[in-house]
PDB file of C-alpha atoms in Angstrom:
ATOM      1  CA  UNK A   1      29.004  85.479 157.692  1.00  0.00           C
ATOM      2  CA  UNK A   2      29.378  83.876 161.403  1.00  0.00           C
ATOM      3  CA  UNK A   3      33.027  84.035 162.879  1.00  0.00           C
ATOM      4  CA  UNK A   4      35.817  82.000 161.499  1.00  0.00           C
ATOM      5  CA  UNK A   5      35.867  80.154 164.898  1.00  0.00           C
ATOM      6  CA  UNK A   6      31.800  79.099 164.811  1.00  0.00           C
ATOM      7  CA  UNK A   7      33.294  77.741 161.810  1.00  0.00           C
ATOM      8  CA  UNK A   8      35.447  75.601 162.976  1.00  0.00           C
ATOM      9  CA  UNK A   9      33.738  74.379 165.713  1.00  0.00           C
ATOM     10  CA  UNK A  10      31.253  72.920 163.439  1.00  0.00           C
ATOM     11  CA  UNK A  11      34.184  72.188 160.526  1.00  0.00           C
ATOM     12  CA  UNK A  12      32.949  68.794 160.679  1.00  0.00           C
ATOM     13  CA  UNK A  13      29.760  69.676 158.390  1.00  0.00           C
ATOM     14  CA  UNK A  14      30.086  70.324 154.641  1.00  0.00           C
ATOM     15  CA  UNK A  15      28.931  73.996 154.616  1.00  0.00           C
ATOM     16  CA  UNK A  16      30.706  74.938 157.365  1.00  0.00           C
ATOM     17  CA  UNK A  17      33.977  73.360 155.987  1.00  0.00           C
ATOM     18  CA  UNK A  18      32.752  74.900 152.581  1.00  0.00           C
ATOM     19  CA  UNK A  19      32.564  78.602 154.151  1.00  0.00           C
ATOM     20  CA  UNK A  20      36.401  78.161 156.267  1.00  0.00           C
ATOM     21  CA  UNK A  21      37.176  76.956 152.599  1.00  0.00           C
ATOM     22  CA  UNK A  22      36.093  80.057 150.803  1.00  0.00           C
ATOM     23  CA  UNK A  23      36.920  82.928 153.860  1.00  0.00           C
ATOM     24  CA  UNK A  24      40.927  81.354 153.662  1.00  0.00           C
ATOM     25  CA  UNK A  25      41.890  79.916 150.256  1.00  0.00           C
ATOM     26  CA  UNK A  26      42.460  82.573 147.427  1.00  0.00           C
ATOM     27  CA  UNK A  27      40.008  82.392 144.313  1.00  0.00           C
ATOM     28  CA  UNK A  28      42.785  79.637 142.653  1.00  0.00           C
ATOM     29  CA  UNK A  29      43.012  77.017 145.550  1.00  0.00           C
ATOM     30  CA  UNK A  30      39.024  77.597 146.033  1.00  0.00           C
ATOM     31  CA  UNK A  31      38.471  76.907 142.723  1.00  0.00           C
ATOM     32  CA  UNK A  32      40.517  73.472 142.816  1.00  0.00           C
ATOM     33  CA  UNK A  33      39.524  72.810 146.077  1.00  0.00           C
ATOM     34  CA  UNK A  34      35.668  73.266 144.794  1.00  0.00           C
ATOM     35  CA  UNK A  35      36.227  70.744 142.456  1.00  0.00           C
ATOM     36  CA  UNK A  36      37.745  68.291 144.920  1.00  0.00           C
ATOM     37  CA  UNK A  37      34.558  68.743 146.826  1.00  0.00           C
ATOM     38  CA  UNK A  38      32.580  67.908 143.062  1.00  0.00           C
ATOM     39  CA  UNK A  39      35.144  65.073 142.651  1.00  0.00           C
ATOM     40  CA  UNK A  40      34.151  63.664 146.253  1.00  0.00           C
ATOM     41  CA  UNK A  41      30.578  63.737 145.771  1.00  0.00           C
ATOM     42  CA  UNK A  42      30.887  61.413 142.592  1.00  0.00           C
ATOM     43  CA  UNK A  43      33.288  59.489 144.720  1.00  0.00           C
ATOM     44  CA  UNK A  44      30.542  59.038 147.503  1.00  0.00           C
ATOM     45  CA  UNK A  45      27.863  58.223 144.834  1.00  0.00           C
ATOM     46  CA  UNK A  46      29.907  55.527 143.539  1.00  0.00           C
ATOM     47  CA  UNK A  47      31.208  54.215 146.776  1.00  0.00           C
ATOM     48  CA  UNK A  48      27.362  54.079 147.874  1.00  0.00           C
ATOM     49  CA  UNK A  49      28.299  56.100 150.889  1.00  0.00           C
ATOM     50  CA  UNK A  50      25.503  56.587 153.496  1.00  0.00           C
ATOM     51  CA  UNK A  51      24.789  59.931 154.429  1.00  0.00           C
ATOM     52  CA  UNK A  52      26.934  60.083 157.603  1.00  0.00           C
ATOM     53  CA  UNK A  53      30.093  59.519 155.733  1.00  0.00           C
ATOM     54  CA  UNK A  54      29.217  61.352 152.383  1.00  0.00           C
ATOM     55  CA  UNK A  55      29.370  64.398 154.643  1.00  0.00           C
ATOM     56  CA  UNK A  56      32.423  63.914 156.424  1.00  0.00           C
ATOM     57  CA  UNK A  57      34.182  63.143 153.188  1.00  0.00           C
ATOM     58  CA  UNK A  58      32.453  66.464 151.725  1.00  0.00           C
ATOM     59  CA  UNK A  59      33.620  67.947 154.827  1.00  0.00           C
ATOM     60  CA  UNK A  60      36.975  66.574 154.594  1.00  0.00           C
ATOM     61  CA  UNK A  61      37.074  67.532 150.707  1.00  0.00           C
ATOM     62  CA  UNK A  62      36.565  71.518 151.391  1.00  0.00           C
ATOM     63  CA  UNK A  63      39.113  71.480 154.249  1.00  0.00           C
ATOM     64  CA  UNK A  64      42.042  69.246 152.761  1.00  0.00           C
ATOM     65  CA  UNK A  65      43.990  72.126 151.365  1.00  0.00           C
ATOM     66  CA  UNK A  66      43.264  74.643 154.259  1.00  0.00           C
ATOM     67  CA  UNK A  67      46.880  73.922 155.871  1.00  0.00           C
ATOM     68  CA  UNK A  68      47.951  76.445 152.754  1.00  0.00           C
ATOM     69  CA  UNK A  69      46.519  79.318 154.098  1.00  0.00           C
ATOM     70  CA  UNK A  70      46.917  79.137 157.473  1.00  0.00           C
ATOM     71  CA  UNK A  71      50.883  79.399 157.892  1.00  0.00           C
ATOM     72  CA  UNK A  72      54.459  77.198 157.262  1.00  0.00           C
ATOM     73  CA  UNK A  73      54.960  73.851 157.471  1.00  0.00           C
ATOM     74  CA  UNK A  74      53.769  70.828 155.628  1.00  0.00           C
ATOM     75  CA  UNK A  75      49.661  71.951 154.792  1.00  0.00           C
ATOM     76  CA  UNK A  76      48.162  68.592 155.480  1.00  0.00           C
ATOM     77  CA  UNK A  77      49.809  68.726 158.420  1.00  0.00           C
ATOM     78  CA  UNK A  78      48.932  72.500 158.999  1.00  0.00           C
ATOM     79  CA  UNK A  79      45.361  71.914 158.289  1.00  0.00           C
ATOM     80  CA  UNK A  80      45.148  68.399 160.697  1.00  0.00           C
ATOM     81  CA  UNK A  81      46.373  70.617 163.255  1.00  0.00           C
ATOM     82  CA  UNK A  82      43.494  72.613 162.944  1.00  0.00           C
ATOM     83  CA  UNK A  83      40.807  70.587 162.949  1.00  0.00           C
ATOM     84  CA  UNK A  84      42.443  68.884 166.155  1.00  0.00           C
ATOM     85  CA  UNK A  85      42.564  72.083 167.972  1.00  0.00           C
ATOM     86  CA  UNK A  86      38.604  72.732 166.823  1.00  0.00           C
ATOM     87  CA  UNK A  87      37.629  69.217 168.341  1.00  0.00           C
ATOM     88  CA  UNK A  88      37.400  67.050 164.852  1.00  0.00           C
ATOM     89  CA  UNK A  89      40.112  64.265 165.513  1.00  0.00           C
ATOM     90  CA  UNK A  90      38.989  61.828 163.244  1.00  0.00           C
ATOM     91  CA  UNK A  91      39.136  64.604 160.139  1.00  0.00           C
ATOM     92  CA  UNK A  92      42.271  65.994 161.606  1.00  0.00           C
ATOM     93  CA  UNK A  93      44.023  62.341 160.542  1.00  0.00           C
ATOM     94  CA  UNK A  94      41.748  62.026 157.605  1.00  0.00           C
ATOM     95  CA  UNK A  95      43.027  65.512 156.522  1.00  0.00           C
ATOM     96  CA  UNK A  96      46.641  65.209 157.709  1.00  0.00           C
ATOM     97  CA  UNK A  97      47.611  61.685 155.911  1.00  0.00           C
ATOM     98  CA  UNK A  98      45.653  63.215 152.523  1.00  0.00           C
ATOM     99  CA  UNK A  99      47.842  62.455 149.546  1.00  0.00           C
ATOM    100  CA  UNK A 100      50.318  60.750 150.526  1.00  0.00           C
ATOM    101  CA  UNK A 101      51.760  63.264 153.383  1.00  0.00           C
ATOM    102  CA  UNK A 102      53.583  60.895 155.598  1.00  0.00           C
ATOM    103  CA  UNK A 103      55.874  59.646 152.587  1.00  0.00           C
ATOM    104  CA  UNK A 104      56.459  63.357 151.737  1.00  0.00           C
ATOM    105  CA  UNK A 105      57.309  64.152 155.556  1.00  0.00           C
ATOM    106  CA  UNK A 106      59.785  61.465 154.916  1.00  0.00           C
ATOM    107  CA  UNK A 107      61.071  63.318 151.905  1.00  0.00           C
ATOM    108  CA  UNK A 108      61.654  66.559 153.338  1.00  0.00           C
ATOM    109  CA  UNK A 109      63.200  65.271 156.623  1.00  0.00           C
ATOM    110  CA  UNK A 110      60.558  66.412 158.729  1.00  0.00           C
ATOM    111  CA  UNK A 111      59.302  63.900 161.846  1.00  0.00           C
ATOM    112  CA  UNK A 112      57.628  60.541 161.034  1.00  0.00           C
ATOM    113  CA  UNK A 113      53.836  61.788 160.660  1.00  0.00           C
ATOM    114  CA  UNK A 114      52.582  58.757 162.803  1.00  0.00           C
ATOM    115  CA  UNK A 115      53.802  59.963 165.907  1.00  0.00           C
ATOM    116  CA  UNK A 116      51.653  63.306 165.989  1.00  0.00           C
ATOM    117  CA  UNK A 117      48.837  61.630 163.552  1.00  0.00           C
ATOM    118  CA  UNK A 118      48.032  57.680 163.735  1.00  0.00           C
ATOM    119  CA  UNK A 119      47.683  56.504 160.276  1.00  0.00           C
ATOM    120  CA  UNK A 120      43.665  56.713 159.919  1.00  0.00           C
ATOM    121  CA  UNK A 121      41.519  53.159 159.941  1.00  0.00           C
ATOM    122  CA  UNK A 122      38.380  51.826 159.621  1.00  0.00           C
ATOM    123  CA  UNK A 123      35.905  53.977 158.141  1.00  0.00           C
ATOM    124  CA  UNK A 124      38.273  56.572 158.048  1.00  0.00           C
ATOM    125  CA  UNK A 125      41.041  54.945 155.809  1.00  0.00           C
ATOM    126  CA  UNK A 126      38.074  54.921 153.524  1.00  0.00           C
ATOM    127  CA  UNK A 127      37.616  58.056 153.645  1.00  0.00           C
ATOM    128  CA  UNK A 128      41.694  58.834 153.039  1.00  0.00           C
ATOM    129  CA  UNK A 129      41.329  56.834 150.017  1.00  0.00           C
ATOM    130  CA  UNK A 130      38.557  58.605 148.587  1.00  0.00           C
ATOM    131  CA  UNK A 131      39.786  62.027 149.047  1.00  0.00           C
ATOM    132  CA  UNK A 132      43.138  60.749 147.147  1.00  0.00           C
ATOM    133  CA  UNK A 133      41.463  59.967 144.629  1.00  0.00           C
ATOM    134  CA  UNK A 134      39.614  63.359 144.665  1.00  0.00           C
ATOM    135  CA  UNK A 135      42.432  65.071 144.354  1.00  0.00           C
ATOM    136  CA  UNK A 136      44.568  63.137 142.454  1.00  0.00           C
ATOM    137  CA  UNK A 137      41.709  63.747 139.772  1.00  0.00           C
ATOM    138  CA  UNK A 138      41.234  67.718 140.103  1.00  0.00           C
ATOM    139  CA  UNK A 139      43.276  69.671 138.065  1.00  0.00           C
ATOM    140  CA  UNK A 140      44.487  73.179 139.208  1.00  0.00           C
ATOM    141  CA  UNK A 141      41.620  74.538 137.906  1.00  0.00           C
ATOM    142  CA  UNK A 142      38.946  72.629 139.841  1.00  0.00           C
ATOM    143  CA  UNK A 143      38.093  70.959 136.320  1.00  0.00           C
ATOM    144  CA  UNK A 144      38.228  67.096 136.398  1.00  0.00           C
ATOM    145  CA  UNK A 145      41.696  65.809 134.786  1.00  0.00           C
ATOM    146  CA  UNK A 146      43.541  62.144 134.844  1.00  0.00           C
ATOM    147  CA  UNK A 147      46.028  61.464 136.994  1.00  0.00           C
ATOM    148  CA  UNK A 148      48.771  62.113 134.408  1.00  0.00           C
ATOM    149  CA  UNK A 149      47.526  65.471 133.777  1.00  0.00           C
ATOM    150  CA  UNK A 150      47.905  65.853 137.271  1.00  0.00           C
ATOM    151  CA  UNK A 151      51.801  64.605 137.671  1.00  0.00           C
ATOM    152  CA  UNK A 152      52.542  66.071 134.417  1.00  0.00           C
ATOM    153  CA  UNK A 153      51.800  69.584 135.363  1.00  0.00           C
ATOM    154  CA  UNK A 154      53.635  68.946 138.845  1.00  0.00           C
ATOM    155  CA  UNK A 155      56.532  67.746 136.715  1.00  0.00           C
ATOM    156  CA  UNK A 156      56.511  70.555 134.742  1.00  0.00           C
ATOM    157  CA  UNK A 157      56.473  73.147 138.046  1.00  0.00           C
ATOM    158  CA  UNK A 158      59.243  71.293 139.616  1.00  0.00           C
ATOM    159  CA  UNK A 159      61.467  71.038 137.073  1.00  0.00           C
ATOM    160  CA  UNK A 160      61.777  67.128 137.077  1.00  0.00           C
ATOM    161  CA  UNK A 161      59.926  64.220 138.072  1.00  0.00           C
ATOM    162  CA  UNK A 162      62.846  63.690 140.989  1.00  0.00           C
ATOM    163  CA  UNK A 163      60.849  66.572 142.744  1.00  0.00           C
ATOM    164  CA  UNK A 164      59.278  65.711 146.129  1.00  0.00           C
ATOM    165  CA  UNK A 165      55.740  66.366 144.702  1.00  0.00           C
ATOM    166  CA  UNK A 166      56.516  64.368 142.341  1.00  0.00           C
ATOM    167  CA  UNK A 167      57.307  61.221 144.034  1.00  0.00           C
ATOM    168  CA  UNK A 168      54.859  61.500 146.020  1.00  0.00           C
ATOM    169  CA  UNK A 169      52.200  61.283 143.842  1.00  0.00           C
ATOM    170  CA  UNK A 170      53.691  58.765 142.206  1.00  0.00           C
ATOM    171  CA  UNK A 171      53.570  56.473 145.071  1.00  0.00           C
ATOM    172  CA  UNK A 172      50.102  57.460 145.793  1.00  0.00           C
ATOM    173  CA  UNK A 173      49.349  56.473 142.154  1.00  0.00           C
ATOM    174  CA  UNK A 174      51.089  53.238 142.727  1.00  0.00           C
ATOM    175  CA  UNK A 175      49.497  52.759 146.153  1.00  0.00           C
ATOM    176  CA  UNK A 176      45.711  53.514 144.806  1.00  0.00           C
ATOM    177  CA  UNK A 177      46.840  51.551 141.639  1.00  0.00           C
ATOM    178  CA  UNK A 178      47.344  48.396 143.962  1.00  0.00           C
ATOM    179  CA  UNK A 179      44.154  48.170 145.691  1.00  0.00           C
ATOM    180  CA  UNK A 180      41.382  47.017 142.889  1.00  0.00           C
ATOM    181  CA  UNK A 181      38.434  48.972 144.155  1.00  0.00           C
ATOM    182  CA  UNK A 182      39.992  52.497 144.651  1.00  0.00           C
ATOM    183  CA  UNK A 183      41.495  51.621 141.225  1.00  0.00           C
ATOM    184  CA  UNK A 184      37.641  51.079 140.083  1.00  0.00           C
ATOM    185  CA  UNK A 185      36.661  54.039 141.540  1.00  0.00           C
ATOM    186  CA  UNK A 186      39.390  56.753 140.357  1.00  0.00           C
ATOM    187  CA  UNK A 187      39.405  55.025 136.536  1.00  0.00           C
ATOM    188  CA  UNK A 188      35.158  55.731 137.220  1.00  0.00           C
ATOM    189  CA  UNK A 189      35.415  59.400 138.346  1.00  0.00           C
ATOM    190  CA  UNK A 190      38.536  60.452 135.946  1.00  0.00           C
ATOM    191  CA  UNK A 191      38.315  62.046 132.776  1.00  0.00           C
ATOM    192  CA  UNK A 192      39.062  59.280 129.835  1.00  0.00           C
ATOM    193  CA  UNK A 193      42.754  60.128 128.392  1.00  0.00           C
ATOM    194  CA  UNK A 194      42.842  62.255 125.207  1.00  0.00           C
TER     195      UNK A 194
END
């Protein structure tokens, strides 16, 4: 395997992002984040994604949990950091804002997330939304699962739905929930409720 660092450099392609993904996460986060990456590629299917963007969401998919493994602070954060430092602005916002991080900086009293990453636009708001929904329909163990499986379980680890994980994806359930096509898209890619 090539250096972490070639790695990075080219973090911007899918099996680049895919080998940072499986030299840093353990065997549990690689095996959710795989399925994220599964998750995105239905996503970018059904979004009729041209190739350009399919692979910077794929690319985007393998790195989004990376901030985990690669030291304190809040990981979407961690990992946006990252991929700034390695040149790949544009998936360092994608990355940082993924589910819903800005409303959970809020939540643990940590600085407003706009003023070290603008809120991503564009193309690449598009891209935000789609890796939501990827993850908010992954369960822990990279299988496909409904959103409710999804909050239930973090309910369940946090004692309470007053957690900060909690909230915050139920805001990002309530944010995806208000926009009609991502709402199309995640009831298309979820598993149908038991």
């Amino acid at each position: 395997m090539e250096p972490l660092t070639v790695h990075w450099r080219r973090a911007d392609e899918p099996a680049a992002a895919h080998d940072l993904a499986h030299a840093l996460l353990g065997p549990d986060r690689y095996a959710r984040t795989r399925g994220v990456a599964q998750q995105a590629a239905r996503l970018a299917r059904a979004a009729h994604l041209d190739r350009q963007a399919r692979r910077r969401l794929l690319a985007c998919a393998w790195l989004h949990d990376l901030g985990a493994a690669l030291g304190p602070g809040l990981p979407p954060v961690v990992a946006g950091r990252a991929l700034r430092r390695a040149g790949h602005e544009d998936l360092a916002r994608v990355v940082a804002h993924r589910g819903n991080a800005a409303f959970e900086a809020a939540l643990r009293d940590l600085p407003p997330l706009a003023r070290e990453f603008p809120p991503p636009r564009g193309a690449e708001r598009s891209l935000l939304t789609l890796l939501d929904i990827a993850v908010l329909t992954t369960g822990p163990d990279g299988a496909r699962a409904t959103p409710a499986a999804v909050l239930r379980r973090i309910v369940e680890e946090e004692g309470g739905a007053a957690g900060p994980q909690a909230r915050v994806v139920v805001a990002l359930v309530a944010r995806l929930g208000d926009d009609p096509g991502a709402r199309a898209l995640l009831e298309r890619v979820a598993p149908r409720a038991a």
